[in-house]
Each structure stands twice: as C-alpha cells, then as structure tokens.
Amino acid sequence: MIMIQTQITQFATAAPQGTAVARDSDKGNESLSGTLELKDLSKIYPSKKGDFKAVYRTNLVIEPGKFVTLLGPSGCGKTTTLRMIAGFEQPSEGDILLDDKSIIDMTADKRPMSMVFQSYALFPHLTVRGNVEFGLKIAKLSKDERNGKVDHALDMMGIKQYADRYPHQLSGGQQQRVALARALVMEPKIILFDEPLSNLDARLRVKMRGEIRDLQQKLKLTAIFVTHDQSEALTMSDVIVVMSAGKVEQVGTPWGIYHRPVNRFVAAFLGTGGFIKGHVTSVLDSSSVDAGSGASSSELPPAALYRLATSVGDLVVHGVPGQNVGDDMDIVVRAENLVVKAAGDSQNEADDSPAQDMQNAQGEQSAADFGGEYNDTIRAKVVSSAFDGEVVHYQIQTDAGVLTGSGPGSDAPLGAGTDVTCTLKTQALWAVPCDRSDE
C-alpha cells in the first residue's frame, strides 16, 4: 500500500506536459473531475406483459471529486444506470448533464469517462503496454505522447515490470491494475467501475479496495462504483446511493445510510440484524438532530425521538420523523447493538436495566439525557451460533422473535438452547416506518 501511494504522488507531481492531474496548488483546485447530474433518468423496456422499468425517474447530482457507490441487489438498476452514464445504453427518458451540458446524444467514445469492467476486458492478444496504450492510439496521439502517458500510468499502478507480459500471464490483482491504468491514462473527468472486484479472492479484494480509494483521493477523481457488496460500499464511498426495483431508495454518507436508514428495505440490505415491531405511544421530540451520535450534522438525516411499546417492553428510540401516536414502526436492531452473554453472567445480572428504571422514574426524557449509553436487558435463548474470529454471531429467540446478536470472539460460542441475557444498546437503535412488504 505504501508503494502505490508513493507512486501515485510521483505521478501527480511529475506527469508529462498536458496531463490534467489535480494538485492542491492548482488554480481553483482544478482536477480531472466534473459535476454529473441525472435528471429524471429512465430506462424502460416495452413488452407484451407491460413495460419493465429498469431505471425510473432517477435524479442524482454527483459532485466533483466524490466517490459515489450505486448499491443494491441484482436487478435494482444500478448497472443499467452506469451504462447510461457511460453511453452504452440510451435512456428512454430524462437527461444526463456533465458540467451543466447535456451529453445524452454524445457517443460513448466521445464522453470524457473511462470504465473499469467486471471482467477487466483486457485484449488477450495485446501486452500490458498495448492494452494501456490502446485508447491513446484510437485518440490518434503521437507515439512520443503515448509512450510518456503509458509509462506514467504503469508507474502509478506499480506494473511497469509487467509491460511486456500478456493478460494470461498476470494474476487477478495485476490484471485489475492494468485495467485501472488503461482507464486512467485517458485522463477522464469521471471513472466508472462496474463491480471490478467481484472476481478477486477475499484477501485481494480488501487490498484493492484500499488501493482504488487511495488512487481516487490522490488524483481527486470523480468515481462512480457499482456493487452489491455492502462492505465495499461502506468502506470506499463518500456517498452511497441505495437502489431497489429501478428507483433510488436513499442517498447519503456511509454513516448516515447505515445508522439512519429511511425505510425497512435499506435497513435490511445494509448490516446484519433484525427488527422489533413497535407501536408509537408518544412522540418525545419531533426534530432531534444529533441523537448522541457524535457525527457531524452534515452526515445526519433528520431524526425524531419516540416511545414505542414492544413485546420486550417500552423502548425510547430515535427514528424517521413524521410518525404519529398510534403508528406502527420497525426498530432496527443491528447485531453489534445486541450483545449476548450467558444467563447468570455477573456483569449482565448486575445491570438489570438501570437505565430503564431511570427512564421510568423520569418519564418523557430522552435516552440521550441520561448522561451515558442507555441499555436495556432482555432474556433469550440461543438458536444457533457462528464463530467468525473477532466475533461470534448468534441467532437468538426472544419475545420479539428471532434476532441476530453478537458476542466477543474471545469467548467460546454458546450452544443452541443456552439461556442468555442480552444487552440491548437502546440509544443506538433506529426505528423506520412499518412496511411488511419487505419481510
């Protein structure tokens, strides 16, 4: 990782004349990036059974220099959206603007973008140098210009020593770097990634995440990344766009999307856990912002504070604003917020929900007002456990149904049927409007 960061810095400071590379000292902080806007963008496929809306009325503004991930399950429209941006698919409706100018009628080869494909799409009959140089030849650059740009791209990606090899002579990670070099050598305003890490093994995939993110930040590129892998989205992105059935469900920072999903679909798609059904008995605060998160306000979707009646007792939790007394809500319980211990553990038994006692004594106060983390305790039984090194994942049976909890990996996993006491980190919970269609 240190090697590639050094090479990136060298590329940014020693690029040949005419190479548009971002530098902090550049006038206006100019970079390779541009502002991209999707306006009511749709892709509709007519059929005898009715129109299929692969993408429907999508509106999105992607700011210069941001790493934006289109995230969602197969068939959600993320790849179709990327292909329309690239110019490989013609939209049925709407427009695509780059720096306030429509590019809807611009062919793919004329758009100032490069794409890294899932399969890398390297030419098997060309060497590494030939693959990286290919686009420059199409652009009819002189041989000297091509050589200078290719050398810098190969240096940047740390693959100059493989310049004369063919794709079949390279590892998966090396092929990935060639694909990146080929994309970057064209000096695009925007670089597009179509699930580029899906063919790599787990260890290499994690390494390449970091390298791609470092590269994007060093060169201040605008990047649009398509994946169905929530871990990739959370660790690499400035902004995540969650999609489902051709529509955008939520746009926000990784923290905001994960901790404050706008609906049950987004909550279920990111992270592991489950839901507790609740019924609003009072609205304690309709305009809470901070919610004790410590995150900056720019990262936070709006929040309200509710008291909910549930099968495990009354809970005071933050949630999506706009709900009223009498409404049903689903409380998102992430595995990390439901800590599992064997029943009779002295630490758990000593804390038989003192925060709950304080809440009952002080009535309608916010959990955040208690001067610390507000926990509740529930009884449960282990259904199954899975050891994963640092953590043990549990499926536990509670009065609210089967939930996913966690325990420290340093403790031996508890067997099925074991009675457990679970600490519910109530202040970290989040409630979304009830929607049984996603169950």
Short mmCIF file of C-alpha atoms in Angstrom, two decimals, residues 107-401:
data_model
loop_
_atom_site.label_atom_id
_atom_site.label_comp_id
_atom_site.label_asym_id
_atom_site.label_seq_id
_atom_site.Cartn_x
_atom_site.Cartn_y
_atom_site.Cartn_z
CA THR A 107 -21.45 8.58 -28.11
CA ALA A 108 -19.56 6.54 -25.52
CA ASP A 109 -16.18 7.12 -27.17
CA LYS A 110 -16.67 10.89 -27.04
CA ARG A 111 -17.62 11.10 -23.37
CA PRO A 112 -14.75 12.15 -21.06
CA MET A 113 -15.09 9.00 -19.00
CA SER A 114 -13.33 5.67 -18.59
CA MET A 115 -14.76 2.40 -17.34
CA VAL A 116 -13.22 -0.50 -15.45
CA PHE A 117 -15.25 -3.61 -16.22
CA GLN A 118 -16.09 -6.58 -14.03
CA SER A 119 -14.16 -8.89 -16.37
CA TYR A 120 -11.40 -6.24 -16.89
CA ALA A 121 -12.00 -6.63 -20.68
CA LEU A 122 -8.29 -6.79 -21.47
CA PHE A 123 -7.31 -7.69 -25.02
CA PRO A 124 -5.68 -11.13 -24.78
CA HIS A 125 -3.53 -10.59 -27.91
CA LEU A 126 -2.02 -7.34 -26.60
CA THR A 127 0.68 -6.93 -23.98
CA VAL A 128 0.15 -4.86 -20.85
CA ARG A 129 1.64 -1.86 -22.63
CA GLY A 130 -0.51 -2.49 -25.67
CA ASN A 131 -3.67 -2.66 -23.57
CA VAL A 132 -2.91 0.57 -21.73
CA GLU A 133 -1.91 2.31 -24.95
CA PHE A 134 -4.96 1.21 -26.95
CA GLY A 135 -7.24 4.16 -26.17
CA LEU A 136 -4.47 6.63 -26.87
CA LYS A 137 -3.97 5.10 -30.31
CA ILE A 138 -7.67 5.45 -31.05
CA ALA A 139 -7.37 9.10 -29.98
CA LYS A 140 -4.51 9.41 -32.51
CA LEU A 141 -1.89 10.73 -30.12
CA SER A 142 1.69 10.74 -31.32
CA LYS A 143 3.98 7.89 -30.36
CA ASP A 144 6.02 10.09 -28.01
CA GLU A 145 2.86 11.31 -26.24
CA ARG A 146 1.58 7.75 -25.94
CA ASN A 147 4.85 6.46 -24.53
CA GLY A 148 5.03 9.20 -21.90
CA LYS A 149 1.46 8.73 -20.74
CA VAL A 150 1.67 4.94 -20.70
CA ASP A 151 4.94 4.96 -18.74
CA HIS A 152 3.42 7.22 -16.10
CA ALA A 153 0.26 5.10 -15.86
CA LEU A 154 2.29 1.91 -15.47
CA ASP A 155 4.49 3.55 -12.84
CA MET A 156 1.45 4.83 -10.98
CA MET A 157 -0.07 1.35 -10.76
CA GLY A 158 3.25 -0.35 -9.98
CA ILE A 159 3.12 -2.63 -13.03
CA LYS A 160 5.85 -1.28 -15.31
CA GLN A 161 7.82 -4.50 -14.84
CA TYR A 162 4.93 -6.40 -16.47
CA ALA A 163 4.75 -4.14 -19.55
CA ASP A 164 5.68 -6.92 -22.00
CA ARG A 165 3.52 -9.63 -20.48
CA TYR A 166 0.15 -10.76 -21.80
CA PRO A 167 -3.02 -10.82 -19.67
CA HIS A 168 -2.96 -14.61 -19.22
CA GLN A 169 0.49 -14.27 -17.63
CA LEU A 170 -0.82 -11.99 -14.87
CA SER A 171 -2.58 -12.63 -11.57
CA GLY A 172 -6.07 -11.29 -10.93
CA GLY A 173 -4.73 -8.34 -8.98
CA GLN A 174 -2.21 -7.50 -11.69
CA GLN A 175 -4.93 -7.63 -14.35
CA GLN A 176 -7.01 -5.29 -12.20
CA ARG A 177 -4.15 -2.79 -12.09
CA VAL A 178 -3.76 -2.98 -15.87
CA ALA A 179 -7.47 -2.23 -16.28
CA LEU A 180 -7.11 0.75 -13.94
CA ALA A 181 -4.04 2.03 -15.78
CA ARG A 182 -5.87 1.76 -19.10
CA ALA A 183 -8.79 3.77 -17.69
CA LEU A 184 -6.65 6.48 -16.08
CA VAL A 185 -4.27 7.00 -18.98
CA MET A 186 -7.17 8.64 -20.86
CA GLU A 187 -7.34 11.37 -18.19
CA PRO A 188 -11.11 11.08 -17.72
CA LYS A 189 -13.30 13.56 -15.88
CA ILE A 190 -15.14 10.58 -14.40
CA ILE A 191 -14.06 6.99 -13.88
CA LEU A 192 -16.73 4.28 -13.79
CA PHE A 193 -16.39 0.92 -12.04
CA ASP A 194 -18.71 -1.99 -12.86
CA GLU A 195 -18.23 -4.43 -9.95
CA PRO A 196 -14.48 -4.60 -10.63
CA LEU A 197 -13.57 -6.58 -7.50
CA SER A 198 -16.06 -9.43 -7.78
CA ASN A 199 -13.59 -11.80 -9.48
CA LEU A 200 -10.86 -11.43 -6.84
CA ASP A 201 -10.32 -13.59 -3.78
CA ALA A 202 -11.37 -12.15 -0.43
CA ARG A 203 -7.92 -11.01 0.74
CA LEU A 204 -7.01 -9.36 -2.56
CA ARG A 205 -10.44 -7.75 -2.78
CA VAL A 206 -9.88 -5.97 0.53
CA LYS A 207 -6.41 -4.83 -0.57
CA MET A 208 -7.69 -3.48 -3.89
CA ARG A 209 -10.47 -1.55 -2.13
CA GLY A 210 -7.85 0.45 -0.31
CA GLU A 211 -5.70 0.98 -3.40
CA ILE A 212 -8.61 2.18 -5.55
CA ARG A 213 -9.80 4.53 -2.82
CA ASP A 214 -6.28 5.92 -2.29
CA LEU A 215 -5.90 6.42 -6.02
CA GLN A 216 -9.22 8.27 -6.31
CA GLN A 217 -8.39 10.57 -3.40
CA LYS A 218 -4.85 11.32 -4.57
CA LEU A 219 -5.96 12.24 -8.10
CA LYS A 220 -9.21 13.88 -6.89
CA LEU A 221 -11.22 11.89 -9.39
CA THR A 222 -14.97 11.66 -9.58
CA ALA A 223 -15.68 7.93 -9.29
CA ILE A 224 -18.94 6.03 -9.73
CA PHE A 225 -18.72 2.49 -8.41
CA VAL A 226 -21.34 -0.24 -8.85
CA THR A 227 -21.54 -3.10 -6.36
CA HIS A 228 -23.94 -5.31 -4.45
CA ASP A 229 -21.35 -5.74 -1.69
CA GLN A 230 -22.28 -3.57 1.30
CA SER A 231 -18.78 -3.82 2.77
CA GLU A 232 -17.25 -2.36 -0.40
CA ALA A 233 -19.80 0.46 -0.37
CA LEU A 234 -19.31 1.32 3.30
CA THR A 235 -15.51 1.29 3.27
CA MET A 236 -14.85 3.06 -0.04
CA SER A 237 -17.56 5.67 -0.53
CA ASP A 238 -18.13 9.33 0.17
CA VAL A 239 -21.75 8.85 -0.87
CA ILE A 240 -23.89 5.72 -1.20
CA VAL A 241 -26.95 5.54 -3.46
CA VAL A 242 -29.15 2.60 -2.43
CA MET A 243 -31.34 1.35 -5.28
CA SER A 244 -34.24 -1.09 -5.48
CA ALA A 245 -36.51 -2.04 -8.39
CA GLY A 246 -35.17 0.75 -10.59
CA LYS A 247 -35.61 3.52 -8.03
CA VAL A 248 -33.34 5.34 -5.60
CA GLU A 249 -34.29 4.49 -2.02
CA GLN A 250 -31.78 6.67 -0.17
CA VAL A 251 -28.72 8.83 -0.81
CA GLY A 252 -26.28 9.64 1.99
CA THR A 253 -22.94 9.09 3.65
CA PRO A 254 -21.99 5.56 4.70
CA TRP A 255 -22.58 6.51 8.37
CA GLY A 256 -25.94 8.09 7.66
CA ILE A 257 -27.17 5.25 5.45
CA TYR A 258 -26.09 2.57 7.92
CA HIS A 259 -27.28 4.17 11.15
CA ARG A 260 -30.29 6.10 9.84
CA PRO A 261 -31.95 4.15 7.02
CA VAL A 262 -35.13 5.77 5.71
CA ASN A 263 -37.07 2.53 5.37
CA ARG A 264 -37.07 -1.18 6.11
CA PHE A 265 -35.53 -2.13 2.75
CA VAL A 266 -32.41 -0.01 3.29
CA ALA A 267 -32.12 -1.19 6.89
CA ALA A 268 -32.34 -4.84 5.86
CA PHE A 269 -29.93 -4.52 2.94
CA LEU A 270 -27.09 -2.99 4.98
CA GLY A 271 -25.64 -4.69 8.02
CA THR A 272 -26.81 -7.74 9.90
CA GLY A 273 -29.55 -7.83 12.46
CA GLY A 274 -33.31 -7.90 12.70
CA PHE A 275 -36.39 -5.93 13.64
CA ILE A 276 -38.57 -5.47 16.70
CA LYS A 277 -42.13 -4.41 15.97
CA GLY A 278 -43.21 -1.34 17.90
CA HIS A 279 -46.23 0.90 18.36
CA VAL A 280 -45.80 4.65 18.89
CA THR A 281 -47.22 5.67 22.27
CA SER A 282 -45.68 9.14 22.35
CA VAL A 283 -43.53 11.47 20.26
CA LEU A 284 -40.89 12.84 22.63
CA ASP A 285 -39.03 15.03 20.13
CA SER A 286 -40.06 15.60 16.53
CA SER A 287 -36.88 17.40 15.44
CA SER A 288 -33.87 15.72 17.06
CA VAL A 289 -30.66 16.06 15.03
CA ASP A 290 -27.62 14.83 16.93
CA ALA A 291 -29.13 11.76 18.61
CA GLY A 292 -25.91 11.37 20.59
CA SER A 293 -24.06 10.07 17.54
CA GLY A 294 -21.02 12.31 17.58
CA ALA A 295 -21.24 12.59 13.78
CA SER A 296 -21.31 15.95 12.04
CA SER A 297 -24.74 17.35 11.24
CA SER A 298 -23.97 17.22 7.50
CA GLU A 299 -23.80 13.43 7.74
CA LEU A 300 -27.08 13.04 9.56
CA PRO A 301 -30.52 12.54 8.08
CA PRO A 302 -33.24 14.11 10.27
CA ALA A 303 -34.43 12.20 13.31
CA ALA A 304 -37.27 12.16 15.82
CA LEU A 305 -37.49 10.55 19.27
CA TYR A 306 -40.28 8.10 20.04
CA ARG A 307 -41.53 5.96 22.89
CA LEU A 308 -42.56 2.61 21.44
CA ALA A 309 -44.48 -0.22 23.03
CA THR A 310 -42.89 -3.55 22.06
CA SER A 311 -43.05 -7.20 23.06
CA VAL A 312 -39.83 -6.71 25.07
CA GLY A 313 -41.14 -3.63 26.92
CA ASP A 314 -41.33 0.09 26.25
CA LEU A 315 -38.32 1.45 24.35
CA VAL A 316 -37.27 5.05 23.73
CA VAL A 317 -35.53 5.22 20.36
CA HIS A 318 -34.69 7.65 17.59
CA GLY A 319 -36.27 7.12 14.21
CA VAL A 320 -37.51 8.50 10.90
CA PRO A 321 -39.51 11.71 11.52
CA GLY A 322 -43.16 12.14 10.65
CA GLN A 323 -44.72 9.29 12.62
CA ASN A 324 -47.62 9.88 14.99
CA VAL A 325 -49.08 8.29 18.10
CA GLY A 326 -50.75 5.07 17.06
CA ASP A 327 -48.44 4.37 14.11
CA ASP A 328 -46.53 1.10 13.83
CA MET A 329 -42.75 1.19 13.39
CA ASP A 330 -39.98 -1.37 12.98
CA ILE A 331 -36.98 -0.97 15.28
CA VAL A 332 -33.71 -1.82 13.52
CA VAL A 333 -31.54 -3.97 15.80
CA ARG A 334 -28.01 -4.34 14.45
CA ALA A 335 -26.07 -7.37 15.65
CA GLU A 336 -23.44 -5.16 17.31
CA ASN A 337 -26.18 -3.48 19.37
CA LEU A 338 -27.47 -6.74 20.83
CA VAL A 339 -24.67 -8.19 22.96
CA VAL A 340 -25.16 -11.81 24.01
CA LYS A 341 -23.92 -13.26 27.32
CA ALA A 342 -24.76 -16.49 29.12
CA ALA A 343 -27.56 -16.05 31.66
CA GLY A 344 -26.10 -15.62 35.13
CA ASP A 345 -23.09 -13.62 33.92
CA SER A 346 -22.34 -11.32 36.85
CA GLN A 347 -21.83 -8.23 34.71
CA ASN A 348 -25.15 -8.66 32.95
CA GLU A 349 -27.08 -9.63 36.07
CA ALA A 350 -25.76 -6.61 37.95
CA ASP A 351 -27.20 -4.35 35.25
CA ASP A 352 -30.84 -5.34 35.19
CA SER A 353 -31.56 -2.26 33.09
CA PRO A 354 -30.87 0.63 35.50
CA ALA A 355 -31.36 2.95 32.53
CA GLN A 356 -34.86 1.54 32.17
CA ASP A 357 -35.51 2.27 35.86
CA MET A 358 -34.25 5.82 35.37
CA GLN A 359 -36.38 6.21 32.27
CA ASN A 360 -39.48 5.08 34.15
CA ALA A 361 -38.69 7.42 37.02
CA GLN A 362 -38.09 10.46 34.83
CA GLY A 363 -40.96 9.98 32.41
CA GLU A 364 -40.71 11.54 28.98
CA GLN A 365 -36.98 12.35 28.89
CA SER A 366 -34.76 11.41 26.01
CA ALA A 367 -32.43 8.45 26.43
CA ALA A 368 -29.61 10.78 25.45
CA ASP A 369 -30.31 12.89 28.54
CA PHE A 370 -29.23 10.15 30.94
CA GLY A 371 -25.57 11.11 30.66
CA GLY A 372 -24.37 7.86 29.14
CA GLU A 373 -25.32 4.96 26.94
CA TYR A 374 -28.84 3.78 27.56
CA ASN A 375 -29.05 -0.02 27.69
CA ASP A 376 -31.89 -2.44 28.21
CA THR A 377 -31.74 -6.12 29.08
CA ILE A 378 -33.76 -8.92 27.54
CA ARG A 379 -33.86 -12.67 28.11
CA ALA A 380 -33.42 -15.02 25.19
CA LYS A 381 -32.34 -18.48 24.07
CA VAL A 382 -29.62 -19.32 21.55
CA VAL A 383 -30.92 -20.78 18.29
CA SER A 384 -27.53 -21.03 16.58
CA SER A 385 -24.03 -19.56 16.71
CA ALA A 386 -21.25 -18.97 14.19
CA PHE A 387 -17.67 -18.19 15.20
CA ASP A 388 -16.04 -15.56 12.93
CA GLY A 389 -12.72 -14.84 14.62
CA GLU A 390 -13.19 -11.48 16.33
CA VAL A 391 -16.89 -12.02 16.96
CA VAL A 392 -19.45 -14.77 17.49
CA HIS A 393 -22.69 -14.28 15.57
CA TYR A 394 -25.84 -15.53 17.28
CA GLN A 395 -29.39 -16.20 16.23
CA ILE A 396 -31.43 -15.85 19.40
CA GLN A 397 -35.10 -16.45 20.20
CA THR A 398 -36.70 -13.53 22.03
CA ASP A 399 -40.23 -12.44 22.82
CA ALA A 400 -39.91 -10.23 19.74
CA GLY A 401 -38.96 -13.17 17.51
#
